Coordinates of C-alpha atoms in Angstrom, one line a residue:
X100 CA -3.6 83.8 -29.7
X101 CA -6.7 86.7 -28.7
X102 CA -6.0 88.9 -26.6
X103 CA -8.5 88.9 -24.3
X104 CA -7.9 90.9 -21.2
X105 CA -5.3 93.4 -20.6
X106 CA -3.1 93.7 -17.7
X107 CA -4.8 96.8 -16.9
X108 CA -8.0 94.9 -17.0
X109 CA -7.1 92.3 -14.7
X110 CA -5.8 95.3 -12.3
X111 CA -8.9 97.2 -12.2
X112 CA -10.7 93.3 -11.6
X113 CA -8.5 92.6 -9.2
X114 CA -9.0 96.0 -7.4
X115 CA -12.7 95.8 -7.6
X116 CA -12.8 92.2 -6.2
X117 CA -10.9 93.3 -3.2
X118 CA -12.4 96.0 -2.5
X119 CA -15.7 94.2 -2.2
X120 CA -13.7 91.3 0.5
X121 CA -12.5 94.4 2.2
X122 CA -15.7 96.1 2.8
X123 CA -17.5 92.6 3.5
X124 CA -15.0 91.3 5.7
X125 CA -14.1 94.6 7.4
X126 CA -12.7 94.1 10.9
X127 CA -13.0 90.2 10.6
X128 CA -10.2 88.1 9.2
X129 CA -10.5 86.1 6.2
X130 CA -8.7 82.8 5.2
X131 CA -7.4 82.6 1.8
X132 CA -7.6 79.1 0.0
X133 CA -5.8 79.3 -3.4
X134 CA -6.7 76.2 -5.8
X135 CA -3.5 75.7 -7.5
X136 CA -1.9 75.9 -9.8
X137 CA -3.4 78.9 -11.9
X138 CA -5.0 80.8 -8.6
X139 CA -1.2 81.6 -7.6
X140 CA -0.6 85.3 -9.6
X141 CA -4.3 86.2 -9.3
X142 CA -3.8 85.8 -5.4
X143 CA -0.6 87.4 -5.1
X144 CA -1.9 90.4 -6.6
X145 CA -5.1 89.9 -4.6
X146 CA -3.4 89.7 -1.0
X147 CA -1.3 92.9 -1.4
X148 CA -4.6 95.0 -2.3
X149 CA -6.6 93.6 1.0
X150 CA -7.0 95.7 3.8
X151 CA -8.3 92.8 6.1
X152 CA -6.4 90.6 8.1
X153 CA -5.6 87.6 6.0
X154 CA -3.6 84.1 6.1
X155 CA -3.0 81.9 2.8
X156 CA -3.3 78.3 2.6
X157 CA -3.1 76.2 -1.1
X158 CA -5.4 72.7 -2.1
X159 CA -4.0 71.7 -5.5
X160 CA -6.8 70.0 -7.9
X161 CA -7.3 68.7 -11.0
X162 CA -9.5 67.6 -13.2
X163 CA -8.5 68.3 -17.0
X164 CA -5.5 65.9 -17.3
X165 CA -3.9 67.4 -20.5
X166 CA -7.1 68.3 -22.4
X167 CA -8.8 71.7 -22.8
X168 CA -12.0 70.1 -21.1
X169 CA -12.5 68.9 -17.9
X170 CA -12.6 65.2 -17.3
X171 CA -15.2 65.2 -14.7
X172 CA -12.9 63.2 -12.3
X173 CA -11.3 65.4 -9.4
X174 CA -7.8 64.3 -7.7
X175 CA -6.3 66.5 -5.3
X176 CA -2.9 66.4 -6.2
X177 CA -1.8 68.3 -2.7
X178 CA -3.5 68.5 0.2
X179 CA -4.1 71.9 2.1
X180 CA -2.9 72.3 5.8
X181 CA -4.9 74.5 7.6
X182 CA -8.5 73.5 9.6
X183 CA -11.3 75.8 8.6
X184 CA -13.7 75.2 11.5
X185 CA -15.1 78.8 12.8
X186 CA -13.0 80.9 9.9
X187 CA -14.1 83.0 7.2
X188 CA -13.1 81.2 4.0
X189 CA -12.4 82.3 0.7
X190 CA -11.9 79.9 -2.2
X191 CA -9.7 81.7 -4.7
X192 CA -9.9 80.2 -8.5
X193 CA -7.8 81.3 -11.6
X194 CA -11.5 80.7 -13.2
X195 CA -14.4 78.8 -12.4
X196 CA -15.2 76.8 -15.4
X197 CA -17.6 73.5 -15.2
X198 CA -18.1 73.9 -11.8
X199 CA -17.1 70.2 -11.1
X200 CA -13.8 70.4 -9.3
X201 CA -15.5 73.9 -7.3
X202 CA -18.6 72.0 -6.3
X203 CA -16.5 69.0 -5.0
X204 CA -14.5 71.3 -2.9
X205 CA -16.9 73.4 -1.3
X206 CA -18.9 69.9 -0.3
X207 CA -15.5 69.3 1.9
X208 CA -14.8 72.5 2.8
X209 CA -18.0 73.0 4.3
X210 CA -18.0 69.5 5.9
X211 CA -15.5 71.4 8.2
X212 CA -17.8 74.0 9.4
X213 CA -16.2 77.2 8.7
X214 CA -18.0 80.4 9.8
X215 CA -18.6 81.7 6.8
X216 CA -17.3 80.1 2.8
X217 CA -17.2 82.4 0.1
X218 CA -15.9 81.7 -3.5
X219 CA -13.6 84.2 -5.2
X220 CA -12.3 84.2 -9.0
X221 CA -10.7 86.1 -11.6
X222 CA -12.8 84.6 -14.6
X223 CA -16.4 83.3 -14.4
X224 CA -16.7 81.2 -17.8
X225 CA -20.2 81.2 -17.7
X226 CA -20.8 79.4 -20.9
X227 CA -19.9 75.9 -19.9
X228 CA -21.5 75.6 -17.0
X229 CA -22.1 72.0 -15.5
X230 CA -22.8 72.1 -11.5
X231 CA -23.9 75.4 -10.4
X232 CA -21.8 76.9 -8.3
X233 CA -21.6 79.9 -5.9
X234 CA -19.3 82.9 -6.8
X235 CA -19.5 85.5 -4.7
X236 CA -16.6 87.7 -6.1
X237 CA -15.9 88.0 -9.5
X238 CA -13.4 89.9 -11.9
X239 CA -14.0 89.5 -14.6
X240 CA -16.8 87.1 -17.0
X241 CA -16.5 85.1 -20.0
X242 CA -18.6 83.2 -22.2
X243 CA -17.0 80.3 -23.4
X244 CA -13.1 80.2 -24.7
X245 CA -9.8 78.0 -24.0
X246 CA -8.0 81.0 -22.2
X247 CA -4.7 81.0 -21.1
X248 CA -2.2 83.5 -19.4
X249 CA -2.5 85.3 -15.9
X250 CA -1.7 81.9 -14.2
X251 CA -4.1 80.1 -16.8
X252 CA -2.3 77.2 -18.9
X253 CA -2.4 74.5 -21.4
X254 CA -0.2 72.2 -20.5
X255 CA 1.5 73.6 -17.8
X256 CA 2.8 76.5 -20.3
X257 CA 1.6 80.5 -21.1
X258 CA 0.9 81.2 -17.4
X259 CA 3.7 83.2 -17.1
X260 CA 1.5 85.5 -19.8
X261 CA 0.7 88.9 -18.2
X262 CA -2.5 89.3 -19.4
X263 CA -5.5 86.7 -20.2
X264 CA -5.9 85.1 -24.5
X265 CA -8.2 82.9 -26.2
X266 CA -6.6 80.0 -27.4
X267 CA -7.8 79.4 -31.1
X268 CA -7.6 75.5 -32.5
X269 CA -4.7 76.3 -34.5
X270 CA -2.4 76.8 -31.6
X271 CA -3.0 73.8 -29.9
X272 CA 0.0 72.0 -30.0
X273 CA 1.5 69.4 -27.5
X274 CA 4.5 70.7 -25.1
X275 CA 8.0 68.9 -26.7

């Protein structure tokens, strides 16, 4: 495996992306809308540096199976709690990649009418763009790469990683 991004990378990102929410968002509260499962760390971290009233739902998505590529079929796997109508909402992604699964839930989050829907991520792969997307806040960008680590996985595994590395072909190898 690359190394990618450091720790220290993704804790300047992660600074810098709330800093923006905080000075956007000053005086209003936001709520938080993590896409599990990879959104989880990149959220924790992001929650303790906001200054802005905040509360924390999860949606968990999927649609890349066990592959490295999306399938372009989205299930939600588990369904989020909270209604959105009137709130400030902030999607928060691990990274936003195709755009299919994102596109899909922003067309049913804003069936809700929030106030006010916003997209947040740590990576914007850039490179493999299929739906356009918004993202309002962004860490950190990226071409094109398999990455894992920082919450990212293949196969449910390296997300425990504490920083961000391109997978190259060689390491592809199924979980036991």
């Amino acid at each position: 495996m690359k190394p990618l991004f450091s720790a220290d990378q993704i804790r300047h990102a992660t600074r810098a992306v709330a800093a923006a929410i905080n000075r956007d968002y000053a005086g209003r509260p936001v709520h938080l809308l993590g896409v599990l499962k990879g959104s989880f760390l990149f959220l924790a971290d992001l929650v303790r540096e906001l200054q802005v009233d905040c509360t924390v739902d999860f949606v968990r998505l999927s649609s890349y199976g066990g592959g490295t590529a999306t399938s372009g079929q989205v299930a939600e796997v588990m369904p989020r709690r909270d209604a959105l109508a009137g709130r400030h909402v902030i999607v928060v992604e691990e990274i936003v990649d195709s755009g299919t699964t994102l596109a899909r839930l922003l067309e049913e989050l804003r069936a809700e009418g929030p106030a006010s829907l916003a997209v947040c991520t740590l990576i914007d792969k850039t490179g493999r763009r299929e739906v356009e997307v918004p993202v309002d806040y962004r860490g950190l960008t990226l071409e094109d790469g398999f990455v894992i680590g920082y919450g990212l996985d293949f196969e449910e595994r390296y997300r425990h990683l504490p920083a961000v590395y391109v997978m190259e072909e060689s390491d592809f190898t199924p979980a036991p």
